[in-house]
Each structure stands twice: as C-alpha cells, then as structure tokens.
Short mmCIF file of C-alpha atoms in Angstrom, two decimals:
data_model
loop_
_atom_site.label_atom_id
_atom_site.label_comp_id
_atom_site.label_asym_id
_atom_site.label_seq_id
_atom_site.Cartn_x
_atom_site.Cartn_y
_atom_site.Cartn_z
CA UNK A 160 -8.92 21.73 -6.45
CA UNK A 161 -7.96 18.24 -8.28
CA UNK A 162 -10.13 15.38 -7.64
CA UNK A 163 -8.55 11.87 -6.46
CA UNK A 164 -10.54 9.07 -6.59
CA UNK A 165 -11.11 7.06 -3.56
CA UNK A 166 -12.69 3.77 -4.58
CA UNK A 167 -15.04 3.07 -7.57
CA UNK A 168 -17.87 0.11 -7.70
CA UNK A 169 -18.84 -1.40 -10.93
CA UNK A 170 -22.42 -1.24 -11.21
CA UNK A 171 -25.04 -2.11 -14.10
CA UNK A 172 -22.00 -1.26 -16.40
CA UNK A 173 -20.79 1.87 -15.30
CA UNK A 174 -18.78 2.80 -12.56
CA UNK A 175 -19.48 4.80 -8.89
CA UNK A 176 -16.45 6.31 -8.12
CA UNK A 177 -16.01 8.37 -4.82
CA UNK A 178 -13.51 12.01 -5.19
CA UNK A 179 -11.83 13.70 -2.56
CA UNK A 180 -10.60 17.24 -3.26
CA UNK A 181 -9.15 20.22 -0.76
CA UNK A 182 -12.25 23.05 -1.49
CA UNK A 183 -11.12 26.94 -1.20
CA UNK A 184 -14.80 27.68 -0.86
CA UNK A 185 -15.59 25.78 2.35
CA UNK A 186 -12.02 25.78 3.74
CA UNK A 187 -11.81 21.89 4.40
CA UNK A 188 -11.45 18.47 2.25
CA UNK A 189 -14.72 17.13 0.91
CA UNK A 190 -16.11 14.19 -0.57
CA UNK A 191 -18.95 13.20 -3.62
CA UNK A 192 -19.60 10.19 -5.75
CA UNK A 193 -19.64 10.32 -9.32
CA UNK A 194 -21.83 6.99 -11.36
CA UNK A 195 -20.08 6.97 -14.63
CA UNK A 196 -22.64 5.35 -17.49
CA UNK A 197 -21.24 3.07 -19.81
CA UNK A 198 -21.67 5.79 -22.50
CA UNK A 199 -19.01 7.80 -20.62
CA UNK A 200 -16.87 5.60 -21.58
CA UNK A 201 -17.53 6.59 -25.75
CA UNK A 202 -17.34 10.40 -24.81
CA UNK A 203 -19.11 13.54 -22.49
CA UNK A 204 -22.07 12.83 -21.16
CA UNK A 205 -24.45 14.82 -19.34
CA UNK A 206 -24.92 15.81 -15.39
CA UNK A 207 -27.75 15.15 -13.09
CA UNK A 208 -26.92 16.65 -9.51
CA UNK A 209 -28.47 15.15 -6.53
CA UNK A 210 -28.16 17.18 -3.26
CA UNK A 211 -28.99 15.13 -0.35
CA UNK A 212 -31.01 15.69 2.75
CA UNK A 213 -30.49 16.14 6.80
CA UNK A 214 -27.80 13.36 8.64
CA UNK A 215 -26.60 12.34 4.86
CA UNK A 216 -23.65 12.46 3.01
CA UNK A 217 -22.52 11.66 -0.42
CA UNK A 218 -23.08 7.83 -0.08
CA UNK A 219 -26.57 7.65 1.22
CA UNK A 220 -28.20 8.20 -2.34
CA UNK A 221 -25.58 5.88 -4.36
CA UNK A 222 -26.05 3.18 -2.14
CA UNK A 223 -29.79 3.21 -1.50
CA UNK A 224 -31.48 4.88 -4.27
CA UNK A 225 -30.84 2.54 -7.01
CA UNK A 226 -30.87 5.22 -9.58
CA UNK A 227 -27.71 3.80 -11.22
CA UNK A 228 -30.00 1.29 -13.49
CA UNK A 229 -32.02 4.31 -15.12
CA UNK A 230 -29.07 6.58 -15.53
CA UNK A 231 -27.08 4.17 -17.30
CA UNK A 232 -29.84 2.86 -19.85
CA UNK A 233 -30.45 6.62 -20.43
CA UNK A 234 -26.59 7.69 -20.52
CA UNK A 235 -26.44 10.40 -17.65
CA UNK A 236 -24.15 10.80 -14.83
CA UNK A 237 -25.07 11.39 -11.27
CA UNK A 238 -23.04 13.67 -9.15
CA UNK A 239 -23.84 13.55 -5.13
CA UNK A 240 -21.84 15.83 -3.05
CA UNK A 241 -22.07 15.71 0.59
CA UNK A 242 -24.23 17.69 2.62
CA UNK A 243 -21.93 20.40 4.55
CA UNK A 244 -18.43 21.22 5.05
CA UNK A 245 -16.50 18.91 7.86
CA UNK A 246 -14.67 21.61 9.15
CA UNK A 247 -14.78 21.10 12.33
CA UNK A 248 -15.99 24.33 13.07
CA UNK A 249 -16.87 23.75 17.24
CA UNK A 250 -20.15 22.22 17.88
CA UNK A 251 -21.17 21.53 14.37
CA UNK A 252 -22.53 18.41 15.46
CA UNK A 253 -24.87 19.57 18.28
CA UNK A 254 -27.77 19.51 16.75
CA UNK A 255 -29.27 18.01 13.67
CA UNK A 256 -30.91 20.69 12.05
CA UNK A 257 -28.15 23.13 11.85
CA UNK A 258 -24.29 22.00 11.55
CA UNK A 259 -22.50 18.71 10.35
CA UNK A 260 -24.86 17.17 7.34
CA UNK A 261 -26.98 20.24 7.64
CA UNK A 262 -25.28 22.79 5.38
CA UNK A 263 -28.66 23.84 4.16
CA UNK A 264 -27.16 24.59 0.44
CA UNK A 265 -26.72 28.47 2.09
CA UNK A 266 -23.71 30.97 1.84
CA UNK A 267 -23.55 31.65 5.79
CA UNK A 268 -23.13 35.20 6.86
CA UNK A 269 -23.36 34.56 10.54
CA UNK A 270 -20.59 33.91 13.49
CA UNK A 271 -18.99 30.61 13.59
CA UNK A 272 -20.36 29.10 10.26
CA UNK A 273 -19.46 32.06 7.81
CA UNK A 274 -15.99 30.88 7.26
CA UNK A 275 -16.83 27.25 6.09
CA UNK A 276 -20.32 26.95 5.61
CA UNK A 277 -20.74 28.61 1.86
CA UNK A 278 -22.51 25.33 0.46
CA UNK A 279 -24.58 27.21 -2.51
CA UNK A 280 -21.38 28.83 -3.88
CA UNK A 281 -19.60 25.15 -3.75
CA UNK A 282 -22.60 23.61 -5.40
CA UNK A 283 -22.77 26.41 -7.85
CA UNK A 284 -19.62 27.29 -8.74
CA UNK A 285 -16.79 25.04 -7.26
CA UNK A 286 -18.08 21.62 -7.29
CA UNK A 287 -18.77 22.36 -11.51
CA UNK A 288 -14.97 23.37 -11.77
CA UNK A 289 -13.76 20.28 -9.98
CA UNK A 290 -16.04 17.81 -12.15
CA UNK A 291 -14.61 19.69 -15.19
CA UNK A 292 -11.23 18.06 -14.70
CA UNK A 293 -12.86 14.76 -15.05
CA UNK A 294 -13.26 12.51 -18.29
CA UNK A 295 -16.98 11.76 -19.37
CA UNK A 296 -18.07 14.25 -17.88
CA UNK A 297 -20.49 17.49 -19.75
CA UNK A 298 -21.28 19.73 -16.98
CA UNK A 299 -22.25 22.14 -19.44
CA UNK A 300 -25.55 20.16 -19.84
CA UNK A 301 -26.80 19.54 -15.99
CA UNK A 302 -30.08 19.39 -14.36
CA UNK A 303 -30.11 18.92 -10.39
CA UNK A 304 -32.62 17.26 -7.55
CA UNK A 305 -32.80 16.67 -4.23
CA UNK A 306 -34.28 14.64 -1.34
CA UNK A 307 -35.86 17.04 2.05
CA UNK A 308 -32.83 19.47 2.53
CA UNK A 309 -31.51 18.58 -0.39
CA UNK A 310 -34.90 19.32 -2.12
CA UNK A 311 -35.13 22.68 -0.65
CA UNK A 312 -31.10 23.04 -2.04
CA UNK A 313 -32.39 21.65 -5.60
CA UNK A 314 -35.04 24.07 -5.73
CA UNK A 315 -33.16 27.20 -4.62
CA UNK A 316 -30.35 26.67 -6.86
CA UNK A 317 -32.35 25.74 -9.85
CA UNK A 318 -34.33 28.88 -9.49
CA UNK A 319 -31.65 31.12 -9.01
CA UNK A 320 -29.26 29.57 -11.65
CA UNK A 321 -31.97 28.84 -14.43
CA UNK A 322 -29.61 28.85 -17.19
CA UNK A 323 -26.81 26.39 -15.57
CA UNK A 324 -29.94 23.59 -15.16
CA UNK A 325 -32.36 22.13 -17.09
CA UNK A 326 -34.89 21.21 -15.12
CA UNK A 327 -35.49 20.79 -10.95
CA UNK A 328 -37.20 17.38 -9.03
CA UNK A 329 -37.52 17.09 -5.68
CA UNK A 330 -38.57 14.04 -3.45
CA UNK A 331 -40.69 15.83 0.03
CA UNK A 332 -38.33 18.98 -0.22
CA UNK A 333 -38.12 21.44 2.59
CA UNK A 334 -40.00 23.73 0.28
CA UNK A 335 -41.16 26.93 2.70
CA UNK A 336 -38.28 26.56 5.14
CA UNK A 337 -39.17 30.10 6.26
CA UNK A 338 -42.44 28.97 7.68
CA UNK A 339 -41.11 25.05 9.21
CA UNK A 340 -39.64 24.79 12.21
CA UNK A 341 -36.52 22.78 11.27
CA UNK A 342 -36.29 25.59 8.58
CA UNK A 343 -36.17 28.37 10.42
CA UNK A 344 -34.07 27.03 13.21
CA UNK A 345 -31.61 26.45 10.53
CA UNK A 346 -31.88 30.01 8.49
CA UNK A 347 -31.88 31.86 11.53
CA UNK A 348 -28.22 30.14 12.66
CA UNK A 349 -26.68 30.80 9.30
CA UNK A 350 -28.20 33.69 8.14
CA UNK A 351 -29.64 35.58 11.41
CA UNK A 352 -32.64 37.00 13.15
CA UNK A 353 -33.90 39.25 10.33
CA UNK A 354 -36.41 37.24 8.21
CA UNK A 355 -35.71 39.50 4.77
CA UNK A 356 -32.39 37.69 4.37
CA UNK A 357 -33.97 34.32 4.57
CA UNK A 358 -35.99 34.66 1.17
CA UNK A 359 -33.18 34.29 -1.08
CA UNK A 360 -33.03 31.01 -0.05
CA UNK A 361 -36.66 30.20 0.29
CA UNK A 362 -38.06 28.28 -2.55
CA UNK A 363 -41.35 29.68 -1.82
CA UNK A 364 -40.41 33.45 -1.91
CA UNK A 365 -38.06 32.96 -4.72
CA UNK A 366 -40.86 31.42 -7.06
CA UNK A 367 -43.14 34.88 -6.19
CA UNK A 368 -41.24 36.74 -7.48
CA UNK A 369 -39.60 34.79 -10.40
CA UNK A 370 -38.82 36.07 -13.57
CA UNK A 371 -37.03 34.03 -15.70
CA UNK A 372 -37.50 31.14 -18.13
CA UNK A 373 -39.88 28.48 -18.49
CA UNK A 374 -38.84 25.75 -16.14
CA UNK A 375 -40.52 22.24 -15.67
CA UNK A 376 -40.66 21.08 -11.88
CA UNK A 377 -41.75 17.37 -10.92
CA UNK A 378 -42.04 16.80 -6.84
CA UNK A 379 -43.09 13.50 -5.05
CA UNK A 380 -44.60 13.86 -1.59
CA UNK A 381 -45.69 10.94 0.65
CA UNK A 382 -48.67 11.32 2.14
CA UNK A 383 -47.33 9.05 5.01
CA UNK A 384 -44.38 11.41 5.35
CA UNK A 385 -44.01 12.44 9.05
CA UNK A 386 -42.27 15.71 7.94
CA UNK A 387 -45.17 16.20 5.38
CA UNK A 388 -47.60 19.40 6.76
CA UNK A 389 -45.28 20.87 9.38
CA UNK A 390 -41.51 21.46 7.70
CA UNK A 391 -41.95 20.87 4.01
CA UNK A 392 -45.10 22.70 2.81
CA UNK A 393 -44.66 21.32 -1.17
CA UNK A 394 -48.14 22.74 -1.61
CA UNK A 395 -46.60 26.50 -0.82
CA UNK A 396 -44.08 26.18 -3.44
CA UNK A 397 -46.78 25.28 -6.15
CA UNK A 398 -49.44 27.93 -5.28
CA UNK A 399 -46.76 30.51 -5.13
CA UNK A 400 -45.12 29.64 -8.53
CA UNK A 401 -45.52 31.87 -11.40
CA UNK A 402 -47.29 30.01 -14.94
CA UNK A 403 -43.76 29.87 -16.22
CA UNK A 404 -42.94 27.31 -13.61
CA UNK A 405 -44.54 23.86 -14.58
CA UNK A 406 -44.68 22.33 -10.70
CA UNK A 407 -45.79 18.82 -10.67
CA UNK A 408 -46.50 17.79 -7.41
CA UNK A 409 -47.26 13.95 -6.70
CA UNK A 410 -48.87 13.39 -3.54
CA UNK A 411 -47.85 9.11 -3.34
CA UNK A 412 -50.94 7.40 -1.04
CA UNK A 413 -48.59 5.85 1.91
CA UNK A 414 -44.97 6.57 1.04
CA UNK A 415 -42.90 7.68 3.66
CA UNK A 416 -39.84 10.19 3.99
CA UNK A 417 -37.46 7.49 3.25
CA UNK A 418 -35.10 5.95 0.67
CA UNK A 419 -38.07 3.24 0.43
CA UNK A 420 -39.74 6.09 -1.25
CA UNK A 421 -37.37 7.89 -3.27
CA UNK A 422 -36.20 4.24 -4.42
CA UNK A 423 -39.82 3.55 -5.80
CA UNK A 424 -40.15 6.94 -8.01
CA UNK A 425 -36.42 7.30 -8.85
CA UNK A 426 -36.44 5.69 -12.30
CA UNK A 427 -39.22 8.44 -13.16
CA UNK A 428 -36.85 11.26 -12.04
CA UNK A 429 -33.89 10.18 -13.94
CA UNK A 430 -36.16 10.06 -16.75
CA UNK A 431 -37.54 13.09 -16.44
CA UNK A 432 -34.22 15.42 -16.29
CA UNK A 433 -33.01 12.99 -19.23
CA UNK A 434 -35.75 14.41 -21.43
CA UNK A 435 -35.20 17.86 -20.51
CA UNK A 436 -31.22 17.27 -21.25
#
C-alpha cells in the first residue's frame, strides 16, 4: 500500500506531488496528487479531500482549479484521488456515465464491476491509510468536496462518515442521482434494478433520514449550468435536509459546469473547510 511519488511541481511555495500505490481495495494501481503547503514543511497539517467529477482524474483539479494559492496562505493540504479504478475490467470505457472516470464513489455489488469498483471504501478507508505514511500530512483532521460526481461522492461520504470530516462543499453536485438520468443509469449498473439499494448512496435520501451531528454544507450552482435542473437537483438535497444540516446553496447568475466556475469560487471553499478545521 506504500505511496511513490511520481513527479512534484513547486507551486506558490508548496509542492504538488503525484503518488502511485498498488490498492487491495480496487484490485489495480492508482494515482492522486497531494499540494503540500509550505507549513507542511514545519509539521502535520490538515486534509481537505477533493473528489472529482465524470471524464476526470486526479490532475484535472490541481491543474485547473487554482486552489493551491488559498490552501497554502491558510496551511491545508489538498488530496485528489482519481475518479475510478483502471482495472481494465472489459468495456469500462463504453460509456461515460458508468465505467472508466465514473466510479460514482459506490461499493459495487453488481456483475463485472463488483471486483474493482469499491470507490467509497478506498476513499473512506484506504486512501486515509496510504496518506498516513506520508510526512505533513494530519488526516486525522480532514474535511472533503467535490465537483458534479465528485459532489454527489463529497456529500455521500460526508454524511455517512460525519465524524472522519469536518465539513462538506460541493460545486453543481449530482445531488438526487436517484431521480437524474445520468444518476440512475449509473446506480442501476453498479448497484442493480432495485431502487432501495440506491439510497445509501443518494445524498438526498441520506439527508431524510439523518441523524447525526451538526454539519455545515456550502454548494455553488451555476445557473448557466447545462446539467443544472435535469441530473443535479441541489435544491432536493436542501429541502430534504434535516435543521442539523446547515446547506448553503449559491445559485451563481451565469456560471457554467466548468473549471471556469469552480476556479472563480474556489478560494471561498478552501476557506470555508479551513474554518471548520
């Protein structure tokens, strides 16, 4: 499960550096970036997870995102794993939805992708172990996000792990995946035709019936977002959420699905997990 690094970029002080490990969980090798603060350098710093969204991998957010310049003046790390296993697992790149860069954030249970597709257990348990044989590193003190898929993963996992996070953000997650087409096409592949097994990873159904500490939720949706009404359904997650659940949702006049977007609002993000850590 040892991490070796791959290449590192100096940037704004600290350092992106890019792992590669052999995972037990998903059965294959897999990549993520870590940015290193300068005040990793002095001792432990805290976590922010980003989980990224459909046809990304770990690079996407460290190269576009610019996030790097508010996480070092505030002295957190960013961790971005990629988005499924590449286990070559036959025809995992047939469709976009469901499959290579589409791992959902979902323990599969059904035919072909149970073996390597158990991305919530990775993000949850493995990927924390791996990053705890790193220097600079607290990942006792972590909060996560995410961007479409990865929002619905942020959301998911924050809920259902509200002690290992601080606090959830999400930029136009896939919020109600149960009720969006791209959604369901993907929660019916993994997880099969019978709807009840879907909720647990349903942001939506999980906040209905949630139970457990306070937790403060910021979301940015573009109002320009193409995705917007049909497959992300923001506005679901927030009317369902119990009053423990502070869900602020930002509706941003013209913003798009994009890293144009998540670029514009990202400083605000960092800073808001920061707080909460």
């Amino acid at each position: 499960m040892a991490a070796s690094e791959q290449s590192a970029n100096k940037q704004y002080g600290g350092w992106n550096r890019r792992y590669k490990h052999e995972s037990e969980v998903l059965g294959c090798s897999m990549t993520f970036t870590v940015y290193y603060p300068p005040a990793a350098e002095k001792g432990s710093v805290p976590v922010l997870y980003y989980l990224s969204g459909l046809t990304c991998d770990d690079q996407n957010f460290i190269t576009k995102a610019n996030a790097q310049r508010k996480a070092s003046e505030l002295g957190i790390a960013l961790i971005s794993p990629d988005t499924s296993p590449r286990a070559n697992v036959p025809g995992e790149d047939d469709a976009m939805e469901v499959g290579s860069a589409a791992g959902f954030y979902l323990n599969a249970t059904e035919g072909k992708w149970k073996q390597n597709y158990q991305m919530y257990d990775y993000i949850v348990k493995e990927l924390p172990s791996v990053l705890s044989g790193l220097k600079g590193l607290n990942t006792q003190k972590a909060s996560i996000m995410g961007h479409s898929m990865g929002g619905h993963g942020a959301l998911v996992i924050g809920l259902r792990n509200p002690d290992k996070y601080a606090a959830i953000s999400a930029f136009a997650p896939i919020a109600n995946p149960s009720e969006a087409p791209m959604g369901s096409t993907a929660l019916k592949a993994y997880l099969g035709d019978d709807k009840s097994h879907w909720k647990q990873y349903d942001a939506t159904e999980i906040a209905k019936s949630y139970s457990g500490p306070g937790k403060k939720i910021l979301i940015d949706q573009g109002t320009s977002d193409n995705f917007w009404k049909e497959n992300l359904k923001p506005e679901n997650f927030k009317n369902a959420a119990p009053k423990q659940l502070s869900v602020e949702l930002r509706l941003q006049d013209g913003y798009d699905h994009s890293y144009f977007t998540m670029s514009t609002f990202i400083d605000d993000h960092v800073a808001f997990h920061a707080a909460q850590l």
